[in-house]
Short mmCIF file of C-alpha atoms in Angstrom, two decimals:
data_model
loop_
_atom_site.label_atom_id
_atom_site.label_comp_id
_atom_site.label_asym_id
_atom_site.label_seq_id
_atom_site.Cartn_x
_atom_site.Cartn_y
_atom_site.Cartn_z
CA MET A 983 -73.33 60.87 -11.33
CA ALA A 984 -73.07 59.68 -7.80
CA GLY A 985 -74.23 56.20 -8.92
CA LYS A 986 -71.65 56.19 -11.73
CA ASP A 987 -68.90 57.13 -9.29
CA HIS A 988 -70.05 54.38 -6.92
CA ARG A 989 -69.98 51.78 -9.73
CA HIS A 990 -66.46 53.02 -10.76
CA HIS A 991 -65.26 52.77 -7.17
CA HIS A 992 -66.73 49.28 -6.81
CA HIS A 993 -65.06 48.16 -10.08
CA SER A 994 -61.65 49.50 -8.83
CA LYS A 995 -61.99 47.64 -5.63
CA LYS A 996 -62.71 44.45 -7.51
CA ASN A 997 -59.64 44.96 -9.75
CA THR A 998 -57.47 45.57 -6.69
CA SER A 999 -58.76 42.37 -5.04
CA ASN A 1000 -58.02 40.41 -8.18
CA ILE A 1001 -54.49 41.71 -8.35
CA SER A 1002 -53.97 41.02 -4.64
CA PHE A 1003 -55.28 37.46 -5.10
CA LEU A 1004 -52.94 36.91 -8.08
CA LEU A 1005 -49.91 38.19 -6.16
CA LEU A 1006 -50.85 36.01 -3.17
CA SER A 1007 -51.16 32.96 -5.39
CA LEU A 1008 -47.75 33.61 -7.02
CA LEU A 1009 -46.26 34.03 -3.59
CA CYS A 1010 -47.71 30.77 -2.40
CA LEU A 1011 -46.50 28.95 -5.50
CA ALA A 1012 -42.95 30.31 -4.99
CA SER A 1013 -43.03 29.26 -1.34
CA LEU A 1014 -44.08 25.73 -2.40
CA VAL A 1015 -41.19 25.56 -4.88
CA VAL A 1016 -38.70 26.61 -2.16
CA VAL A 1017 -40.11 24.20 0.35
CA PHE A 1018 -40.06 21.34 -2.13
CA SER A 1019 -36.40 22.15 -2.98
CA LEU A 1020 -35.42 22.19 0.65
CA PHE A 1021 -37.32 18.94 1.26
CA LYS A 1022 -35.52 17.24 -1.61
CA THR A 1023 -32.12 18.61 -0.49
CA SER A 1024 -32.56 17.45 3.06
CA PHE A 1025 -32.75 13.83 1.81
CA SER A 1026 -30.24 13.89 -1.00
CA THR A 1027 -27.32 15.68 0.71
CA PRO A 1028 -26.72 13.08 3.40
CA ARG A 1029 -26.72 10.39 0.70
CA ARG A 1030 -24.02 12.24 -1.21
CA HIS A 1031 -21.80 12.79 1.82
CA ARG A 1032 -22.24 9.53 3.69
CA HIS A 1033 -18.74 7.97 4.04
CA THR A 1034 -19.45 4.37 3.10
CA GLY A 1035 -17.50 2.20 0.77
CA ALA A 1036 -20.50 1.77 -1.50
CA ASP A 1037 -20.94 5.51 -1.90
CA ARG A 1038 -17.18 6.01 -2.40
CA LYS A 1039 -17.38 3.53 -5.25
CA ALA A 1040 -20.36 5.34 -6.70
CA SER A 1041 -18.72 8.74 -6.48
CA ASN A 1042 -15.21 8.13 -7.83
CA GLY A 1043 -15.36 4.74 -9.47
CA THR A 1044 -13.05 3.07 -6.98
CA CYS A 1045 -13.42 0.99 -3.81
CA ASP A 1046 -11.40 0.49 -0.70
CA TYR A 1047 -10.11 -3.02 -1.60
CA SER A 1048 -8.13 -3.24 1.65
CA ASP A 1049 -11.33 -3.17 3.76
CA GLY A 1050 -12.57 -6.73 3.72
CA ARG A 1051 -12.31 -10.29 5.03
CA TRP A 1052 -10.79 -13.69 4.18
CA ILE A 1053 -13.25 -16.35 2.91
CA TYR A 1054 -12.31 -19.99 2.89
CA ASP A 1055 -12.92 -21.78 -0.45
CA PRO A 1056 -12.56 -25.56 -0.11
CA THR A 1057 -13.00 -26.06 -3.86
CA VAL A 1058 -9.55 -24.67 -4.61
CA ARG A 1059 -7.39 -27.61 -5.81
CA SER A 1060 -4.19 -25.82 -6.91
CA ALA A 1061 -2.38 -22.48 -6.69
CA ARG A 1062 -1.96 -19.99 -9.51
CA TYR A 1063 1.58 -21.24 -10.04
CA GLY A 1064 3.50 -24.24 -8.76
CA SER A 1065 6.50 -24.93 -6.51
CA THR A 1066 8.65 -25.50 -9.66
CA CYS A 1067 8.90 -21.76 -10.42
CA LYS A 1068 12.69 -21.40 -10.10
CA GLU A 1069 12.66 -17.79 -8.89
CA ILE A 1070 10.96 -18.73 -5.61
CA TYR A 1071 13.60 -18.44 -2.83
CA LYS A 1072 13.97 -21.87 -1.25
CA GLY A 1073 12.97 -20.60 2.20
CA TRP A 1074 9.61 -19.31 0.79
CA ASN A 1075 8.70 -22.46 -1.20
CA CYS A 1076 6.35 -23.98 1.38
CA MET A 1077 4.95 -26.57 -0.96
CA ALA A 1078 8.36 -27.90 -1.90
CA SER A 1079 9.31 -27.78 1.84
CA ASN A 1080 6.18 -29.77 2.72
CA LYS A 1081 4.77 -27.19 5.13
CA SER A 1082 1.64 -28.88 6.49
CA ASN A 1083 -0.82 -26.17 5.44
CA ALA A 1084 0.93 -25.02 2.25
CA LEU A 1085 -2.15 -25.70 0.03
CA GLU A 1086 -4.60 -24.48 2.67
CA ILE A 1087 -2.95 -21.05 2.61
CA VAL A 1088 -4.18 -20.41 -0.94
CA LYS A 1089 -7.69 -21.58 -0.28
CA TRP A 1090 -8.41 -18.31 1.53
CA ARG A 1091 -9.76 -15.63 -0.79
CA TRP A 1092 -9.81 -11.89 0.05
CA GLN A 1093 -13.25 -10.41 -0.28
CA PRO A 1094 -13.54 -6.58 -0.01
CA ASN A 1095 -16.65 -5.45 1.89
CA HIS A 1096 -18.08 -3.08 -0.72
CA CYS A 1097 -16.88 -4.43 -4.04
CA ASP A 1098 -15.11 -7.34 -5.63
CA LEU A 1099 -11.34 -7.72 -6.16
CA PRO A 1100 -10.97 -8.57 -9.88
CA LYS A 1101 -9.41 -11.89 -10.64
CA PHE A 1102 -5.86 -11.61 -11.95
CA ASP A 1103 -5.68 -12.53 -15.68
CA PRO A 1104 -1.94 -12.72 -16.41
CA LEU A 1105 -2.28 -12.89 -20.19
CA HIS A 1106 -4.50 -9.77 -20.23
CA PHE A 1107 -2.03 -8.02 -17.90
CA LEU A 1108 0.88 -8.75 -20.31
CA GLN A 1109 -1.13 -7.50 -23.25
CA GLN A 1110 -2.36 -4.44 -21.45
CA HIS A 1111 1.16 -3.46 -20.31
CA ARG A 1112 3.11 -4.22 -23.41
CA ASP A 1113 6.33 -2.10 -23.68
CA THR A 1114 6.18 -1.26 -19.92
CA ASN A 1115 8.79 -1.41 -17.18
CA ILE A 1116 7.70 -2.17 -13.59
CA GLY A 1117 10.09 -1.80 -10.65
CA PHE A 1118 9.79 -3.09 -7.11
CA VAL A 1119 12.03 -0.94 -4.84
CA GLY A 1120 12.51 -2.05 -1.24
CA ASP A 1121 13.48 -4.84 1.14
CA SER A 1122 13.00 -8.55 0.87
CA LEU A 1123 9.24 -8.27 1.35
CA ASN A 1124 9.04 -6.36 -1.93
CA ARG A 1125 11.13 -9.15 -3.45
CA ASN A 1126 8.47 -11.58 -2.10
CA MET A 1127 5.84 -9.61 -4.10
CA PHE A 1128 8.11 -9.35 -7.19
CA VAL A 1129 8.65 -13.16 -7.27
CA SER A 1130 4.89 -13.74 -6.94
CA LEU A 1131 4.23 -11.52 -10.00
CA PHE A 1132 7.01 -13.20 -12.01
CA CYS A 1133 5.83 -16.73 -11.33
CA THR A 1134 2.21 -15.79 -12.23
CA LEU A 1135 3.22 -14.21 -15.53
CA LYS A 1136 5.73 -16.98 -16.39
CA ARG A 1137 2.95 -19.56 -16.49
CA VAL A 1138 1.43 -17.92 -19.59
CA SER A 1139 4.58 -16.49 -21.21
CA GLY A 1140 7.68 -18.62 -20.91
CA GLU A 1141 10.10 -16.68 -23.14
CA VAL A 1142 12.00 -14.39 -20.82
CA ARG A 1143 15.33 -12.63 -20.55
CA LYS A 1144 17.02 -12.31 -17.19
CA TRP A 1145 19.19 -9.20 -16.76
CA ARG A 1146 19.95 -6.32 -14.30
CA PRO A 1147 18.93 -2.94 -15.69
CA ALA A 1148 19.31 0.41 -13.82
CA GLY A 1149 20.98 -1.13 -10.73
CA ALA A 1150 18.41 -3.86 -10.24
CA ASP A 1151 19.23 -6.92 -8.17
CA ARG A 1152 17.31 -8.96 -10.76
CA ALA A 1153 14.88 -8.40 -13.64
CA PHE A 1154 13.00 -10.32 -16.26
CA THR A 1155 11.73 -9.16 -19.65
CA PHE A 1156 8.82 -11.12 -21.14
CA LEU A 1157 10.05 -10.94 -24.71
CA GLN A 1158 6.79 -11.45 -26.53
CA PHE A 1159 5.34 -8.37 -24.84
CA ASN A 1160 8.48 -6.35 -24.02
CA LEU A 1161 7.28 -6.12 -20.42
CA THR A 1162 10.06 -5.90 -17.82
CA ILE A 1163 9.61 -6.44 -14.12
CA ALA A 1164 12.64 -5.66 -11.82
CA TYR A 1165 13.52 -5.86 -8.15
CA HIS A 1166 15.82 -3.13 -6.68
CA ARG A 1167 17.02 -4.14 -3.22
CA THR A 1168 17.24 -1.41 -0.63
CA ASN A 1169 16.63 -1.73 3.09
CA LEU A 1170 16.32 1.94 4.11
CA LEU A 1171 15.84 3.64 0.69
CA ALA A 1172 18.61 6.02 1.80
CA ARG A 1173 22.29 5.17 1.35
CA TYR A 1174 23.94 3.62 4.42
CA GLY A 1175 27.06 1.74 5.41
CA ARG A 1176 29.37 1.03 8.32
CA TRP A 1177 30.87 3.98 10.20
CA SER A 1178 33.92 3.89 12.47
CA ALA A 1179 35.43 6.61 14.64
CA ASN A 1180 38.25 8.67 13.01
CA GLY A 1181 41.54 8.67 14.86
CA ASN A 1182 41.74 12.46 14.31
CA GLY A 1183 38.47 12.99 16.11
CA GLY A 1184 35.25 14.64 14.98
CA VAL A 1185 31.82 15.70 16.18
CA LEU A 1186 30.47 12.17 16.67
CA GLU A 1187 33.75 11.05 18.24
CA SER A 1188 33.55 13.93 20.76
CA LEU A 1189 30.10 12.52 21.77
CA GLY A 1190 31.63 9.14 22.49
CA TYR A 1191 30.60 7.28 19.36
CA LYS A 1192 33.06 4.58 18.23
CA GLU A 1193 31.13 2.73 15.53
CA GLY A 1194 27.71 2.42 13.93
CA TYR A 1195 25.90 2.83 10.61
CA ARG A 1196 26.06 6.05 8.63
CA VAL A 1197 22.71 6.87 7.00
CA ASP A 1198 22.75 9.69 4.42
CA VAL A 1199 19.14 10.96 4.61
CA ASP A 1200 19.37 12.97 1.38
CA LEU A 1201 21.05 10.30 -0.83
CA PRO A 1202 19.22 7.29 -2.38
CA GLU A 1203 20.96 3.94 -2.30
CA GLY A 1204 22.71 3.30 -5.57
CA THR A 1205 20.60 0.13 -6.27
CA TRP A 1206 17.66 2.25 -7.33
CA ALA A 1207 18.92 5.80 -7.92
CA GLU A 1208 18.77 5.32 -11.66
CA ALA A 1209 15.56 3.31 -11.65
CA LEU A 1210 13.37 6.37 -11.92
CA SER A 1211 14.32 7.10 -15.50
CA PHE A 1212 13.79 3.45 -16.49
CA HIS A 1213 10.42 2.42 -15.01
CA ASP A 1214 6.90 3.37 -15.86
CA ILE A 1215 5.39 1.88 -12.71
CA LEU A 1216 7.18 1.74 -9.33
CA ILE A 1217 6.26 0.12 -6.02
CA PHE A 1218 8.33 1.31 -3.02
CA ASN A 1219 8.57 0.08 0.55
CA THR A 1220 10.74 0.43 3.65
CA GLY A 1221 10.13 -0.34 7.34
CA HIS A 1222 11.45 -3.64 8.66
CA TRP A 1223 15.07 -2.43 9.06
CA TRP A 1224 14.07 0.74 10.92
CA TRP A 1225 12.87 -1.23 13.92
CA ALA A 1226 15.68 -3.85 13.95
CA PRO A 1227 17.79 -3.62 17.14
CA SER A 1228 19.52 -6.86 16.19
CA LYS A 1229 20.90 -5.10 13.08
CA PHE A 1230 21.20 -1.55 14.32
CA ASP A 1231 21.92 -1.98 18.05
CA PRO A 1232 21.31 1.38 19.75
CA ALA A 1233 24.35 0.92 21.97
CA LYS A 1234 26.84 -1.08 19.90
CA SER A 1235 25.99 -0.09 16.28
CA PRO A 1236 23.49 2.76 16.21
CA MET A 1237 22.12 4.52 13.15
CA LEU A 1238 23.98 7.80 12.72
CA PHE A 1239 22.26 10.22 10.41
CA PHE A 1240 24.09 12.55 7.98
CA GLU A 1241 22.81 15.31 5.69
CA LYS A 1242 24.83 17.05 3.07
CA GLY A 1243 27.81 15.04 4.21
CA GLN A 1244 27.68 16.22 7.83
CA PRO A 1245 26.35 14.40 10.91
CA LEU A 1246 23.05 15.60 12.33
CA VAL A 1247 23.85 16.83 15.82
CA PRO A 1248 22.50 16.25 18.34
CA PRO A 1249 22.00 12.67 16.98
CA ILE A 1250 18.42 11.77 16.20
CA SER A 1251 16.46 8.60 16.86
CA PRO A 1252 15.55 6.07 14.11
CA ASP A 1253 11.87 7.15 14.13
CA VAL A 1254 12.83 10.76 13.48
CA GLY A 1255 15.39 9.60 10.92
CA LEU A 1256 12.59 7.65 9.13
CA ASN A 1257 10.44 10.79 8.84
CA ILE A 1258 13.34 12.68 7.23
CA VAL A 1259 14.27 9.87 4.84
CA LEU A 1260 10.68 9.37 3.71
CA LYS A 1261 10.33 13.08 3.00
CA GLN A 1262 13.67 13.36 1.21
CA MET A 1263 13.29 10.18 -0.86
CA MET A 1264 9.77 11.00 -1.89
CA SER A 1265 10.98 14.42 -3.13
CA TYR A 1266 13.82 12.76 -4.96
CA VAL A 1267 11.37 10.42 -6.73
CA GLU A 1268 8.93 13.17 -7.54
CA GLU A 1269 11.61 15.34 -9.17
CA ARG A 1270 13.04 12.51 -11.36
CA ILE A 1271 10.24 10.12 -12.39
CA ARG A 1272 9.00 9.96 -15.95
CA PRO A 1273 6.09 12.44 -16.54
CA SER A 1274 3.57 9.65 -17.00
CA ALA A 1275 4.92 7.28 -14.32
CA ILE A 1276 2.62 5.72 -11.70
CA ILE A 1277 4.19 5.41 -8.24
CA PHE A 1278 2.96 3.45 -5.25
CA PHE A 1279 4.15 3.17 -1.67
CA ARG A 1280 3.30 -0.15 -0.13
CA THR A 1281 2.32 -0.21 3.53
CA GLN A 1282 4.14 -2.31 6.13
CA SER A 1283 3.93 -6.08 5.99
CA PRO A 1284 3.18 -7.58 9.42
CA ARG A 1285 5.29 -10.14 11.24
CA HIS A 1286 3.64 -12.82 13.47
CA PHE A 1287 6.21 -13.84 16.04
CA GLU A 1288 4.68 -15.31 19.24
CA GLY A 1289 6.45 -15.84 22.58
CA ALA A 1290 9.44 -13.71 21.62
CA ASP A 1291 11.20 -12.00 18.68
CA TRP A 1292 12.95 -13.91 15.92
CA ASP A 1293 16.30 -14.09 17.59
CA GLN A 1294 14.93 -15.07 21.00
CA GLY A 1295 13.00 -18.17 20.07
CA GLY A 1296 9.78 -16.62 18.71
CA SER A 1297 7.55 -18.84 16.52
CA CYS A 1298 4.51 -18.86 14.29
CA GLN A 1299 2.81 -22.25 14.33
CA ARG A 1300 -0.83 -21.22 13.60
CA LEU A 1301 -2.71 -22.98 10.80
CA GLN A 1302 -5.64 -20.62 10.56
CA PRO A 1303 -6.01 -16.84 10.11
CA LEU A 1304 -6.36 -14.77 13.25
CA SER A 1305 -9.72 -13.47 14.50
CA PRO A 1306 -10.21 -9.65 14.61
CA GLU A 1307 -9.71 -9.78 18.39
CA MET A 1308 -6.40 -11.62 18.02
CA VAL A 1309 -5.23 -9.14 15.37
CA GLU A 1310 -5.65 -6.30 17.87
CA GLU A 1311 -3.79 -8.27 20.52
CA PHE A 1312 -0.93 -8.85 18.10
CA PHE A 1313 -0.62 -5.38 16.62
CA SER A 1314 -2.17 -2.72 18.95
CA VAL A 1315 0.23 0.15 19.59
CA LYS A 1316 -1.07 0.27 23.14
CA ASN A 1317 0.02 -3.28 23.80
CA ASN A 1318 3.52 -2.55 22.43
CA GLY A 1319 4.03 -6.24 21.56
CA THR A 1320 6.75 -7.97 19.53
CA ASN A 1321 5.16 -7.11 16.19
CA VAL A 1322 4.04 -3.56 16.90
CA GLU A 1323 6.35 -1.97 14.32
CA VAL A 1324 3.86 -2.65 11.51
CA ARG A 1325 1.50 0.07 12.77
CA LEU A 1326 4.28 2.31 13.96
CA VAL A 1327 5.90 2.39 10.50
CA ASN A 1328 2.53 2.95 8.86
CA GLN A 1329 1.92 6.06 11.05
CA HIS A 1330 5.09 7.62 9.62
CA LEU A 1331 4.11 6.57 6.11
CA TYR A 1332 0.60 8.04 6.25
CA LYS A 1333 2.02 11.33 7.38
CA ALA A 1334 4.71 11.43 4.67
CA ILE A 1335 2.51 10.48 1.74
CA LYS A 1336 -0.03 13.26 2.30
CA GLY A 1337 0.05 15.70 -0.59
CA SER A 1338 2.52 13.56 -2.56
CA PRO A 1339 1.96 11.95 -6.00
CA PHE A 1340 2.28 8.48 -4.46
CA SER A 1341 -0.72 6.17 -4.30
CA LEU A 1342 -0.97 4.12 -1.15
CA LEU A 1343 -0.97 0.32 -1.59
CA ASP A 1344 -2.51 -0.78 1.67
CA ILE A 1345 -1.68 -4.48 2.18
CA THR A 1346 -1.45 -4.27 5.99
CA ARG A 1347 -5.09 -4.90 6.96
CA MET A 1348 -5.47 -7.96 4.73
CA SER A 1349 -2.10 -9.34 5.99
CA GLU A 1350 -2.48 -8.84 9.71
CA SER A 1351 -4.76 -11.82 10.16
CA ARG A 1352 -2.62 -14.25 8.09
CA ALA A 1353 -0.43 -15.68 10.84
CA ASP A 1354 -0.86 -18.98 9.08
CA ALA A 1355 0.86 -17.92 5.85
CA HIS A 1356 4.57 -17.61 6.86
CA PRO A 1357 7.20 -20.32 6.15
CA SER A 1358 7.72 -20.78 9.92
CA THR A 1359 9.94 -23.84 10.53
CA ALA A 1360 9.77 -24.77 6.81
CA GLY A 1361 11.94 -21.76 6.00
CA GLY A 1362 15.12 -23.74 6.54
CA LYS A 1363 16.57 -21.32 8.99
CA LYS A 1364 17.78 -21.73 12.54
CA HIS A 1365 14.76 -19.80 13.64
CA ASP A 1366 11.11 -19.59 12.56
CA ASP A 1367 10.57 -17.29 9.62
CA CYS A 1368 7.46 -15.37 10.66
CA MET A 1369 8.22 -12.30 8.52
CA HIS A 1370 8.38 -13.44 4.91
CA TRP A 1371 5.45 -15.17 3.19
CA CYS A 1372 5.02 -18.59 1.61
CA LEU A 1373 4.86 -18.65 -2.20
CA PRO A 1374 2.32 -19.27 -3.57
CA GLY A 1375 0.57 -17.25 -0.90
CA ILE A 1376 -0.60 -13.95 0.33
CA THR A 1377 1.66 -11.78 -1.82
CA ASP A 1378 -0.36 -13.11 -4.75
CA THR A 1379 -3.26 -11.15 -3.31
CA TRP A 1380 -1.03 -8.12 -2.90
CA ASN A 1381 -0.47 -8.23 -6.66
CA ASP A 1382 -4.22 -8.56 -7.28
CA LEU A 1383 -4.60 -5.39 -5.23
CA LEU A 1384 -1.82 -3.70 -7.21
CA ILE A 1385 -3.42 -4.56 -10.54
CA ALA A 1386 -6.87 -3.41 -9.37
CA HIS A 1387 -5.41 -0.05 -8.39
CA LEU A 1388 -3.56 0.20 -11.69
CA ASN A 1389 -6.77 -0.47 -13.59
CA ASP A 1390 -8.60 2.20 -11.57
CA ILE A 1391 -5.86 4.75 -12.24
CA GLU A 1392 -5.65 3.94 -15.95
CA VAL A 1393 -9.43 4.23 -16.33
CA ARG A 1394 -9.43 7.63 -14.65
CA THR A 1395 -6.55 8.91 -16.87
#
């Protein structure tokens, strides 16, 4: 009996050992799985969250087209349209004006760092955007861009109707495709006009103001107020006139801001006024656009005056793009140079656009280096034109950028 009990006890011990071994094995296996998972995660997580252009493209199907460089292509023999396009404003037609580097300007090709900027196919664009209305709303730099698009499309579709829908300064419908592109001129987006002191007195008169420009921060200029119900795609800009002491002299003809018909007191500075106008006009657009409309806000176009500003003998005689170091010298906010407003305006725009339905069309970085691409003395003015761009020229690339963004948006939707 004692032997039997001993054998039973030995057998129980053996079973217990087997169970313990099995449990230990399972525990080890589970530990290995956890370790392997952690090991895998430690390598894959940084790859997912690394903020490079290539990974951005992989994660959302788009690329930062504005991050790149200009590459010279000596094989280019002609521009995408010629100097005979009648819509080109005479002062921008650098080929017709025999600007020395007019053809050289278009030999520079923009190359994004992490992707390719698709080549503009005008016929495909017309087919893709059949029965579509596209509006450019802004100052003369948006007209520069509008004319570039018109001349490019006109080369492949010559049957057009010129008219002025929804307050537009000018518009063209490509009849074969029922595609309309329009330009709505507005300098500040908000409504403005001359103001003079009232003989009966008032709040501003009591502060000593005699004349200036009244800017209604909550009212859009009439040239584009009705455009929102007409267009399917809109490209807005403002900026140059906000930093223009020659037009809005702070002492002789200051900007005087009104809201709901009453002057804002104490009077505010133009930079504060710009913030309010951007916020108000973006809200106005958001409330009134078509449900499926696509809206862009273009960043500020840089000027390249050297020596002084436009009305003080400033010039732009360069025949090559600027180096990165020269770009910083021209536009650094710290340097507070003649052309600094480009980055100052953009600071206001970046702040205003956050959380809005607007897509940002960033043309600033690609344009800052192109000091060679302005009409300069070929502009036919008493001073060098270092603000507008030669056509054909850099605004052709702005339209390439616009179309690339449109394609990205349309693919996502």
